Amino acid sequence: MTINTLSQDGVQRQQMSCLTKMERMVISMQDPDMGIKLRNQRLLITVIPHAMTGADIVEWLIKKCSISDEEALHIGQIFVKYGYIYPLKEPRNLILKVDDSPYRFQMPYYWMSTRWPASELDYAIYLAKKNIRKQGELIEYEKECYNALHKRINHTWDFVVMQAREQLRASKQRRKADRIVLKCQEQAYWLVNRPPPGTLDSIDHGPERRTMNTRYLLKRTLTITLCEGLTRLCVCVCSYVKYCEQYQPHDPIMQGCLPSIPWITDDIMFWNMNCETVAVPTKLRVERWSFSFMELLNDPMGRKEFLTYLKKEFSAENLCFWQACEDVRHGETSKIPEKVDEVYKQFLTPGASRWVNIDSKTMEKTLEGLKRPHRFVLDDAQMHIYFLMKKDSYPRYLKSDLYKNLFARAIVPQETKKSVFPFMRRQRHSSPSPALATQAAEDDGKAKNSNSFKSNSGTASRR
Amino acid sequence: MCDQTFLAITFGPCDNCSQNKPLMNIYLKNEPINYCSLCVELMACQGLAKGETIHTLKTESETLKAKLEEERAKLHDVELHQVAEKIEALGQFVMKTRRTLKGHGNKVLCMDWCRDKRRIVSSSQDGKVIVWDAYTTNKEHAVTMPCTWVMACAYAPSGCAVACGGLDNKCSVYPLSLDKNENLAAKKKSVAMHTNYLSSCSFTNSDMQILTSSGDGTCALWDVESGQLLQSFHGHSADVLSLNLAPSETGNTFVSGGCDKKANVWDMRSGQNVQSFETHESDINCVKYYPSGDAFATGSDDATCRLYDLRADREVAIYSKESIIFGASSVDFSLSGRLLFAGYNDYTINVWDVLKGTRVAILFGHENRVSSVRVSPDGTAFCSGSWDSTLRVSVRFRFSGESDLRNILYSMVLLFTGIRDYRW
């Protein structure tokens, strides 16, 4: 697979929609009533018609799109970089200046979307013209390109020189103003299509993307079906609003965090206070466990607390079973049969030490599936136990003294004290790599042979 | 196990092959029938049947789409921004770059955060994959891939390995060794094999499985240990550019977006395409789930980002502006889902208010396309990788309500030193 930056199909597909939009905007910029006011601009001693200043362009963009000056300047720059507008004063520099520097619109002939091949031959003729016009007008990289082209297409060099001479002769018959304009237009075109080394290549894009297989797409489209039980939009939308409101205090970008955002104050207390093994959690963290059962299970500390509660209720085997099923689903394929066997012995055999209460239909189906164990064989049983915990144990846990006491004990961190010299950067300490931590745990795990609560197949929790 | 209900998968005899399999209810010539997913695939890959032309197929599919849209429209009783009118508007947003990671010699194509909230892995065009401690800006590991254009990289949930791939059509997993003398490339494990470039990869809930998407139009689930293909997902008719796993820990679905302008939701167990969304006008470059898992956002070359709801099975919001001409290459939500960060090909990052549909901030500073934007796992910062070969970790500056003079001075000093240190 090759990366062809000049592939016509590539430019066509990925960039065309942007180019079309840009061109639409350029056309409206040139609208006689609503567009930019064009007037004659003086360039040294020559007067160039239909020109505008950089400031005009930016002002028009601000008004048209209701944006700030910074953004308008940014967009204007893009138009210049892509060759839709070119500067008259310093034609080599494709930059937009917000002053009275004169600019002009590029001819549609030279627009990127015309997909004119910009071949080597054309480039050679252009460089030859420059060379003939004024000795030494070619700058370094252009000289190199010229020499390289000379070598490469040597066989047509006579044609190149002849074309160059002809074009120069024809141009001498024009008025000076037109000559300057044509020269600038051509130069702008080549600056975009053959950018000098070190400058941004506007045509640069990533690997080629294939075009769609239309027939396959259409046949596939015929298989679209309406989902059963669609929800009213009103309900969906209200659920987003509720979610955003509920989580806003937990979103540091929205509401900051206590003690402080580590990236700003160079103080990592926030991370230390919320790590897995902390003695006293923060109030926000404990509160979050009440948002959904998933939040509780996602936090290792929450899971531990929940297990403690379940032990008191003599239903701890539910969580252990769920955890073991997770281990099967996400673990190594090779270990599935032995893991499933363990699960069966510990949780599903009648009279097992940690027997879980599953309805008979699910139990029958699971036992049947165990004859040929695969990754998802325990899914139905796991789902049953999950919902059991969610509907029964979880709400009771949230009302329990264990949870309430923990919430009462939980701390609200103090905001980081601002140092006397805030502009002095604090030392940024590195932290042990997670690779190191798990390596040590694995070494320990290999020594012990536990089927314990924490698996060591690399499953990590969300926090 | 997930407590979100999706399309109830019926199980029974296929109308075509008569085998007992999970069935898809589809329409053929406007008649509803039940096919298993294999028969659906075979049908789609067939050439044109007698009397069929691309034109007839097009008309048929347009009619079907119109019928489905009619059904969906019955439930369209309100617009998102209408409901959001009652919510307080967001204040001024001041974003500053707090870390600039320099070290890649070429375009940064992809990045991912580690779950420890401070480490980052990034990959670039020249084949280099670097693991950074973004907090100290130290480079911790570096790997040189044998191919260029490493477009996908991902951090393992345990923090012990990284996965990456690109033009080599493979996804390789590198266990991160802390031994300085050890060559990471030596322990490399080749996991995925596609027939075209790898566009995106992601670990599932453990280090043992990887989900990949490729330019060959498919997604696939692999077992890391053995390199075995566990499930493949067919349904896109062009390159698949991005995928994202549903956020529920027990969830079984993921969404993918591709060059066929479609975003598809898949069931990982059966390999079935359960939902499909096609309203974009150009390639979908990035897909990301809303934190609750009920919706997802997409960024596309048509210069818009859109929000799709899974329960209503439709698009619910479009984030676009007349002044935004270039495509969005990457999107991510803030922790609460209120903000959508989108990186564009015009070198900017736009921050959208998801509920109100308006833009709250625009960030300049990158000198080339923004290829990847990710919010950190705890939501404190976001990182942007760009074709200008740098990565920038940026935060939002908030001035606390206290009128303490020292507080105000401190915030202002931070703001101005921010300007001095970094470009935006």
Coordinates of N, CA, C and O in Angstrom, one line a residue, chain A residues 179-241:
Chain A
R179 N 0.5 42.0 -16.0 CA 1.6 41.2 -15.9 C 1.9 40.8 -14.4 O 2.2 39.7 -14.1
I180 N 1.9 41.8 -13.6 CA 2.2 41.6 -12.2 C 1.2 40.6 -11.6 O 1.5 39.7 -10.9
V181 N -0.1 40.9 -11.9 CA -1.2 40.0 -11.4 C -1.0 38.6 -11.8 O -1.0 37.6 -11.0
L182 N -0.7 38.4 -13.1 CA -0.5 37.0 -13.6 C 0.7 36.3 -13.0 O 0.6 35.1 -12.6
K183 N 1.7 37.1 -12.8 CA 3.0 36.6 -12.2 C 2.6 36.1 -10.8 O 3.0 35.0 -10.3
C184 N 1.9 37.0 -10.0 CA 1.6 36.6 -8.6 C 0.7 35.4 -8.6 O 0.8 34.6 -7.7
Q185 N -0.3 35.3 -9.5 CA -1.2 34.2 -9.5 C -0.5 32.9 -9.7 O -0.7 31.9 -9.0
E186 N 0.4 32.9 -10.7 CA 1.2 31.7 -11.0 C 2.1 31.3 -9.8 O 2.2 30.2 -9.4
Q187 N 2.7 32.3 -9.2 CA 3.6 32.1 -8.1 C 2.9 31.4 -6.9 O 3.3 30.5 -6.3
A188 N 1.7 32.0 -6.7 CA 0.9 31.5 -5.5 C 0.5 30.1 -5.8 O 0.6 29.2 -4.9
Y189 N 0.1 29.8 -7.0 CA -0.3 28.4 -7.4 C 0.8 27.4 -7.1 O 0.7 26.4 -6.5
W190 N 2.1 27.8 -7.5 CA 3.2 26.9 -7.4 C 3.7 26.8 -5.9 O 4.2 25.8 -5.5
L191 N 3.5 27.9 -5.2 CA 3.8 27.8 -3.8 C 2.9 26.8 -3.0 O 3.4 26.2 -2.1
V192 N 1.7 26.7 -3.5 CA 0.8 25.7 -2.9 C 1.1 24.3 -3.3 O 1.1 23.4 -2.5
N193 N 1.4 24.2 -4.6 CA 1.5 22.8 -5.1 C 3.0 22.3 -5.0 O 3.2 21.1 -5.1
R194 N 3.9 23.2 -4.9 CA 5.3 22.7 -4.6 C 5.8 23.6 -3.5 O 6.6 24.5 -3.7
P195 N 5.4 23.2 -2.3 CA 5.8 24.1 -1.1 C 7.3 24.1 -0.9 O 7.9 23.0 -1.0
P196 N 7.9 25.2 -0.5 CA 9.3 25.2 -0.2 C 9.5 24.3 1.0 O 8.6 24.1 1.8
P197 N 10.7 23.7 1.1 CA 11.0 22.8 2.2 C 10.9 23.5 3.5 O 11.3 24.7 3.7
G198 N 10.2 22.9 4.5 CA 10.1 23.5 5.8 C 8.7 24.2 6.0 O 8.3 24.4 7.1
T199 N 8.0 24.4 4.9 CA 6.7 25.0 5.1 C 5.7 23.9 5.0 O 5.9 22.8 4.6
L200 N 4.5 24.3 5.5 CA 3.4 23.3 5.5 C 2.9 22.9 4.2 O 2.7 23.7 3.3
D201 N 2.7 21.7 4.0 CA 2.2 21.2 2.7 C 0.6 21.0 2.8 O 0.1 20.2 3.5
S202 N -0.1 21.9 2.2 CA -1.5 21.9 2.3 C -2.2 20.7 1.7 O -3.3 20.3 2.1
I203 N -1.5 20.1 0.8 CA -2.1 18.9 0.1 C -1.8 17.6 0.9 O -2.4 16.6 0.7
D204 N -1.0 17.7 1.9 CA -0.6 16.6 2.7 C -1.8 15.9 3.4 O -2.5 16.6 4.1
H205 N -2.0 14.7 3.2 CA -3.0 14.0 3.9 C -2.6 12.6 4.1 O -1.6 12.1 3.6
G206 N -3.3 11.9 4.9 CA -2.9 10.5 5.4 C -3.0 9.5 4.3 O -3.2 9.8 3.1
P207 N -3.0 8.2 4.7 CA -3.0 7.1 3.8 C -4.3 7.1 3.0 O -5.4 7.6 3.5
E208 N -4.3 6.6 1.8 CA -5.4 6.6 0.9 C -6.6 5.8 1.5 O -6.4 4.8 2.2
R209 N -7.8 6.4 1.3 CA -8.9 5.6 1.8 C -9.7 5.1 0.6 O -9.8 5.9 -0.4
R210 N -10.2 3.9 0.7 CA -10.8 3.4 -0.5 C -12.2 4.0 -0.7 O -12.8 4.5 0.2
T211 N -12.6 3.9 -1.9 CA -14.0 4.4 -2.2 C -15.0 3.2 -1.8 O -14.6 2.1 -1.8
M212 N -16.2 3.6 -1.5 CA -17.2 2.6 -1.1 C -17.5 1.6 -2.1 O -17.6 1.9 -3.3
N213 N -17.8 0.4 -1.6 CA -18.4 -0.6 -2.5 C -19.9 -0.4 -2.5 O -20.6 -0.8 -1.5
T214 N -20.4 0.3 -3.5 CA -21.8 0.7 -3.4 C -22.7 -0.4 -3.4 O -23.7 -0.4 -2.7
R215 N -22.5 -1.4 -4.2 CA -23.4 -2.5 -4.3 C -23.5 -3.2 -2.9 O -24.6 -3.5 -2.4
Y216 N -22.4 -3.4 -2.2 CA -22.4 -4.0 -0.9 C -23.2 -3.2 0.0 O -24.0 -3.6 0.8
L217 N -22.9 -1.8 0.0 CA -23.5 -0.9 0.9 C -25.1 -1.0 0.7 O -25.8 -1.0 1.7
L218 N -25.5 -1.0 -0.5 CA -26.9 -1.0 -0.8 C -27.6 -2.2 -0.3 O -28.6 -2.2 0.3
K219 N -26.9 -3.4 -0.6 CA -27.5 -4.6 -0.2 C -27.6 -4.7 1.4 O -28.5 -5.2 1.9
R220 N -26.5 -4.2 2.0 CA -26.5 -4.1 3.5 C -27.6 -3.2 4.0 O -28.1 -3.5 5.0
T221 N -27.8 -2.1 3.3 CA -28.8 -1.2 3.8 C -30.2 -1.8 3.8 O -31.0 -1.5 4.7
L222 N -30.4 -2.8 2.9 CA -31.7 -3.5 2.9 C -31.9 -4.3 4.2 O -33.0 -4.7 4.5
T223 N -30.8 -4.5 4.9 CA -31.0 -5.3 6.1 C -31.2 -4.5 7.4 O -31.2 -5.0 8.5
I224 N -31.3 -3.1 7.2 CA -31.5 -2.3 8.3 C -32.9 -2.6 8.9 O -33.8 -2.8 8.1
T225 N -33.0 -2.6 10.1 CA -34.3 -2.9 10.7 C -34.5 -1.9 11.9 O -33.6 -1.4 12.4
L226 N -35.8 -1.7 12.2 CA -36.1 -0.8 13.3 C -35.9 -1.6 14.6 O -36.4 -2.7 14.7
C227 N -35.3 -0.9 15.5 CA -35.1 -1.5 16.8 C -36.5 -1.7 17.5 O -37.3 -0.8 17.4
E228 N -36.6 -2.7 18.2 CA -37.9 -2.9 19.0 C -37.9 -1.9 20.2 O -36.8 -1.7 20.7
G229 N -39.0 -1.5 20.5 CA -39.1 -0.7 21.8 C -38.3 0.6 21.8 O -37.5 0.8 22.7
L230 N -38.5 1.4 20.8 CA -37.7 2.7 20.8 C -38.3 3.6 21.8 O -39.4 3.6 22.2
T231 N -37.4 4.5 22.3 CA -37.8 5.4 23.4 C -38.1 6.7 22.8 O -37.5 7.2 21.8
R232 N -39.0 7.4 23.4 CA -39.3 8.8 23.0 C -38.1 9.7 23.2 O -37.4 9.6 24.2
L233 N -37.9 10.6 22.3 CA -36.8 11.5 22.4 C -36.7 12.3 23.6 O -35.7 12.5 24.2
C234 N -37.9 12.7 24.1 CA -38.1 13.5 25.3 C -37.4 12.8 26.5 O -36.7 13.4 27.3
V235 N -37.7 11.5 26.5 CA -37.1 10.7 27.7 C -35.6 10.6 27.5 O -34.9 10.8 28.5
C236 N -35.1 10.4 26.3 CA -33.7 10.3 26.1 C -33.0 11.6 26.5 O -32.0 11.6 27.2
V237 N -33.5 12.7 26.0 CA -32.9 14.0 26.2 C -32.9 14.3 27.7 O -31.8 14.8 28.2
C238 N -34.0 14.1 28.4 CA -34.0 14.3 29.8 C -33.0 13.5 30.6 O -32.4 14.0 31.6
S239 N -32.7 12.3 30.1 CA -31.7 11.5 30.8 C -30.3 12.1 30.6 O -29.5 12.0 31.5
Y240 N -30.0 12.7 29.5 CA -28.7 13.4 29.4 C -28.6 14.5 30.4 O -27.5 14.7 31.0
V241 N -29.6 15.3 30.4 CA -29.6 16.5 31.3 C -29.4 16.0 32.7 O -28.6 16.6 33.5

